Tab-separated table of C-alpha atoms in Angstrom:
chain	number	residue	atom	x	y	z
A	1	MET	CA	82.125	89.504	75.607
A	2	LEU	CA	80.142	88.561	72.290
A	3	ALA	CA	76.315	90.521	71.898
A	4	ARG	CA	73.546	89.117	72.566
A	5	THR	CA	69.424	88.627	71.663
A	6	GLU	CA	66.482	87.244	72.959
A	7	GLY	CA	68.144	85.629	74.911
A	8	GLN	CA	70.681	83.838	71.903
A	9	ALA	CA	74.029	84.717	72.480
A	10	TRP	CA	75.679	85.536	68.729
A	11	LEU	CA	78.333	82.950	67.449
A	12	ARG	CA	81.857	83.560	66.967
A	13	VAL	CA	82.837	82.310	63.141
A	14	PRO	CA	85.940	80.515	63.233
A	15	GLU	CA	88.663	82.429	62.103
A	16	ALA	CA	89.085	82.281	58.048
A	17	ARG	CA	85.554	80.710	57.516
A	18	SER	CA	87.147	77.450	58.058
A	19	PHE	CA	83.863	75.897	57.934
A	20	TRP	CA	83.260	76.203	53.829
A	21	LYS	CA	82.331	72.900	53.081
A	22	ASP	CA	84.739	71.575	50.319
A	23	THR	CA	83.611	71.254	46.331
A	24	ASP	CA	85.811	70.254	43.627
A	25	VAL	CA	86.526	72.689	41.945
A	26	GLY	CA	86.110	75.592	45.122
A	27	ASN	CA	82.896	77.341	43.049
A	28	THR	CA	79.334	77.589	42.678
A	29	ARG	CA	77.026	79.326	40.877
A	30	ALA	CA	74.887	82.240	42.016
A	31	TRP	CA	71.839	83.443	40.475
A	32	PRO	CA	69.942	86.023	41.730
A	33	VAL	CA	66.131	86.187	42.494
A	34	LEU	CA	65.760	89.040	43.622
A	35	ARG	CA	66.472	93.484	43.709
A	36	THR	CA	64.846	95.208	45.667
A	37	ALA	CA	65.051	98.638	47.525
A	38	ASP	CA	62.921	97.122	50.789
A	39	LEU	CA	65.348	94.898	52.570
A	40	ALA	CA	62.465	93.453	54.253
A	41	GLU	CA	61.744	92.116	51.523
A	42	ALA	CA	64.995	90.675	50.898
A	43	LEU	CA	64.799	88.962	54.234
A	44	SER	CA	61.079	87.909	53.695
A	45	LEU	CA	61.801	86.048	50.440
A	46	ALA	CA	65.332	84.280	51.483
A	47	GLN	CA	62.786	83.129	54.731
A	48	ARG	CA	60.477	81.213	52.495
A	49	LEU	CA	63.626	79.833	50.542
A	50	LEU	CA	65.065	78.808	53.802
A	51	SER	CA	61.449	76.783	54.330
A	52	VAL	CA	62.333	75.229	50.412
A	53	ALA	CA	65.393	73.669	51.686
A	54	SER	CA	65.174	70.011	52.481
A	55	TRP	CA	66.961	70.493	55.399
A	56	TYR	CA	69.688	73.606	56.886
A	57	GLU	CA	71.100	75.028	60.000
A	58	PRO	CA	69.996	78.417	61.018
A	59	SER	CA	73.552	78.390	63.329
A	60	GLY	CA	74.846	77.567	59.726
A	61	CYS	CA	75.338	81.268	58.665
A	62	TYR	CA	77.735	84.415	59.240
A	63	LEU	CA	77.167	88.210	58.694
A	64	ASP	CA	79.819	89.997	56.218
A	65	ALA	CA	80.513	93.909	56.068
A	66	TRP	CA	83.464	95.734	54.526
A	67	ALA	CA	85.226	98.231	56.667
A	68	ARG	CA	86.390	101.148	55.036
A	69	ASN	CA	87.318	103.797	57.035
A	70	ASP	CA	87.674	104.528	60.653
A	71	ASP	CA	83.893	105.617	61.369
A	72	ASP	CA	82.368	102.678	59.431
A	73	LEU	CA	84.967	100.389	61.566
A	74	ARG	CA	83.374	101.701	65.035
A	75	ARG	CA	79.858	101.685	64.260
A	76	LEU	CA	80.155	98.587	62.680
A	77	THR	CA	81.973	97.083	65.773
A	78	ASP	CA	80.286	98.475	68.225
A	79	ALA	CA	76.859	97.811	66.686
A	80	PHE	CA	78.152	93.896	68.030
A	81	PRO	CA	80.886	93.287	70.648
A	82	GLY	CA	83.022	90.474	70.004
A	83	VAL	CA	82.629	90.655	66.509
A	84	ASN	CA	85.670	89.362	64.071
A	85	VAL	CA	87.989	91.819	61.915
A	86	THR	CA	90.649	90.607	59.347
A	87	SER	CA	92.500	93.927	58.221
A	88	TYR	CA	92.989	93.328	54.023
A	89	GLY	CA	94.799	97.084	55.006
A	90	THR	CA	98.430	97.148	53.154
A	91	ASP	CA	101.388	98.628	54.273
A	92	GLY	CA	100.743	98.573	57.243
A	93	ALA	CA	97.381	99.974	57.237
A	94	ASP	CA	94.151	98.472	58.854
A	95	LEU	CA	91.736	99.592	56.750
A	96	PRO	CA	90.159	97.895	54.613
A	97	ALA	CA	88.962	95.488	57.303
A	98	SER	CA	86.080	92.219	57.001
A	99	VAL	CA	84.059	92.474	59.720
A	100	TYR	CA	81.926	89.257	60.272
A	101	LEU	CA	79.566	87.877	62.350
A	102	GLY	CA	77.383	84.090	62.894
A	103	ALA	CA	74.186	83.990	63.886
A	104	GLY	CA	72.165	81.543	65.181
A	105	THR	CA	68.357	82.231	64.322
A	106	PHE	CA	66.634	84.222	61.743
A	107	ALA	CA	65.912	86.909	64.089
A	108	GLN	CA	69.429	87.525	64.757
A	109	VAL	CA	70.209	87.920	60.688
A	110	ARG	CA	67.239	90.077	60.781
A	111	GLU	CA	68.002	92.833	63.451
A	112	ALA	CA	72.400	92.120	62.295
A	113	LEU	CA	71.619	92.571	58.756
A	114	GLY	CA	69.314	95.931	59.222
A	115	THR	CA	71.960	97.925	61.644
A	116	TRP	CA	75.359	96.555	59.229
A	117	ALA	CA	72.696	97.246	56.177
A	118	ASP	CA	72.673	101.020	57.434
A	119	ILE	CA	76.314	101.892	57.251
A	120	THR	CA	78.017	99.790	54.749
A	121	ARG	CA	77.915	97.442	52.146
A	122	CYS	CA	77.266	93.924	53.617
A	123	TYR	CA	75.448	90.403	53.328
A	124	VAL	CA	73.992	87.297	54.567
A	125	LEU	CA	75.320	83.676	53.983
A	126	TRP	CA	73.607	80.848	55.200
A	127	HIS	CA	75.923	77.530	53.838
A	128	ASN	CA	74.444	74.262	55.670
A	129	LEU	CA	71.621	73.717	54.190
A	130	ARG	CA	69.998	71.092	51.214
A	131	TRP	CA	68.080	72.198	48.585
A	132	PRO	CA	65.280	69.644	47.514
A	133	SER	CA	65.306	66.320	45.365
A	134	VAL	CA	63.190	67.476	42.001
A	135	PRO	CA	62.261	63.731	40.759
A	136	ASP	CA	59.757	65.625	37.727
A	137	LEU	CA	63.871	67.199	36.853
A	138	GLY	CA	65.961	64.138	37.666
A	139	LEU	CA	67.262	66.246	39.983
A	140	ALA	CA	68.305	65.066	43.025
A	141	GLU	CA	69.059	66.285	46.568
A	142	GLU	CA	71.636	69.089	46.334
A	143	TYR	CA	73.837	69.887	49.812
A	144	LYS	CA	77.762	70.072	48.541
A	145	TYR	CA	77.101	73.748	46.681
A	146	ALA	CA	73.308	75.055	48.404
A	147	GLU	CA	74.181	78.417	49.898
A	148	LEU	CA	71.201	80.955	49.943
A	149	GLN	CA	72.514	84.554	50.098
A	150	VAL	CA	71.150	88.190	50.763
A	151	ALA	CA	73.598	91.022	49.235
A	152	CYS	CA	72.724	94.849	51.002
A	153	ASN	CA	73.922	97.547	49.177
A	154	SER	CA	74.978	95.437	46.497
A	155	HIS	CA	74.253	93.762	42.690
A	156	ASP	CA	77.015	91.148	43.775
A	157	ILE	CA	77.495	88.530	45.719
A	158	HIS	CA	81.091	90.535	47.063
A	159	CYS	CA	79.448	93.794	47.552
A	160	GLU	CA	82.555	95.244	46.069
A	161	GLU	CA	80.016	98.165	44.077
A	162	TRP	CA	77.407	99.982	45.758
A	163	ALA	CA	73.581	100.066	44.862
A	164	ALA	CA	71.297	101.604	46.111
A	165	GLU	CA	69.020	97.794	46.416
A	166	HIS	CA	69.226	94.558	47.919
A	167	THR	CA	70.301	91.017	46.521
A	168	VAL	CA	68.585	87.637	47.321
A	169	PHE	CA	71.023	84.943	45.397
A	170	VAL	CA	70.904	81.613	45.296
A	171	HIS	CA	73.699	79.339	44.869
A	172	THR	CA	74.152	76.515	43.265
A	173	ARG	CA	76.346	73.143	41.649
A	174	PRO	CA	77.400	74.744	37.884
A	175	GLY	CA	74.247	74.073	35.469
A	176	ASP	CA	71.943	73.876	37.767
A	177	ASP	CA	69.420	75.675	36.053
A	178	GLU	CA	67.067	74.318	36.107
A	179	ARG	CA	66.768	73.506	39.503
A	180	VAL	CA	67.581	77.419	40.229
A	181	ALA	CA	63.955	78.428	38.479
A	182	TRP	CA	62.420	75.606	40.231
A	183	LEU	CA	63.478	77.171	43.858
A	184	ALA	CA	62.475	80.594	42.849
A	185	ALA	CA	59.296	79.419	41.011
A	186	GLN	CA	58.482	78.142	45.014
A	187	VAL	CA	58.167	81.250	46.143
A	188	ASP	CA	56.527	83.025	43.075
A	189	ALA	CA	60.215	84.965	42.141
A	190	ARG	CA	62.115	84.123	39.362
A	191	VAL	CA	65.570	84.327	37.625
A	192	ARG	CA	66.994	88.174	37.030
A	193	VAL	CA	69.946	87.747	34.929
A	194	VAL	CA	71.803	84.377	33.605
A	195	ALA	CA	74.601	83.092	36.599
A	196	ARG	CA	78.588	83.484	36.340
A	197	ARG	CA	81.089	81.685	38.042
A	198	THR	CA	82.060	83.101	41.049
A	199	ASP	CA	84.980	82.638	44.082
A	200	ARG	CA	83.998	81.696	46.885
A	201	LEU	CA	82.827	83.947	49.268
A	202	SER	CA	85.998	82.673	51.197
A	203	ALA	CA	88.439	83.713	49.721
A	204	TRP	CA	87.409	88.025	50.107
C-alpha cells in the first residue's frame, strides 16, 4: 500500500527510473545555485525556479535516499510504505540500498524530503520540465536537458559525501552557462561554482 498525504496518492517510480529523457551524450551539466543549512530555504528556491519554468509536470519528480545500515533502511521505508528499494550490496549483502519514491505535489516533496533528510543523504529531482526561451541571449526553450534538484546533506548530485548543507542544482545543456545565470537571476540567486559534466543520476 502506498502512503498518502493531503488526499493525494504517492506515485510508484518505474523500475530503474526508466522515465529518463534520452540525450545524445546521456549527461547534463549541474550548476549549484544555493547552499544552505535551512531545508525550507532550499525548497523555497526550488519552488521559485519551478515557477520560472515555461512548463513542468508536478508528478514528474522522484526522491532518492541511500540506506547504508539496517536502521536507516527501516526508518526510510517505515516513513512511506510502498517505496521502491534497490540493493547495491555485494557478495549477497542487502546494503547499501537505494530507496526511491515518486511524488505528485510539492507538498509531498516537502513532507518526504523533510523526513528523509533527518535520516540520511537524499535528493529530489524534477525531470519533466522546460526552461523558457531567452531571446536576448539567443537561447531557445530547453526540455531535453532541463532538470532541477535539491540534494540534502550533500554538496554533490549523487549525495556521495556528507555535508552540513543542502544544495539546489539547476541542470541544463552543457555549455548553457548564460541560461543558468539568467535562471538564477530571476530568483535572486547566483551560480556558486563552475559546473562539471555529470553522469545521469539514473546510473547510480
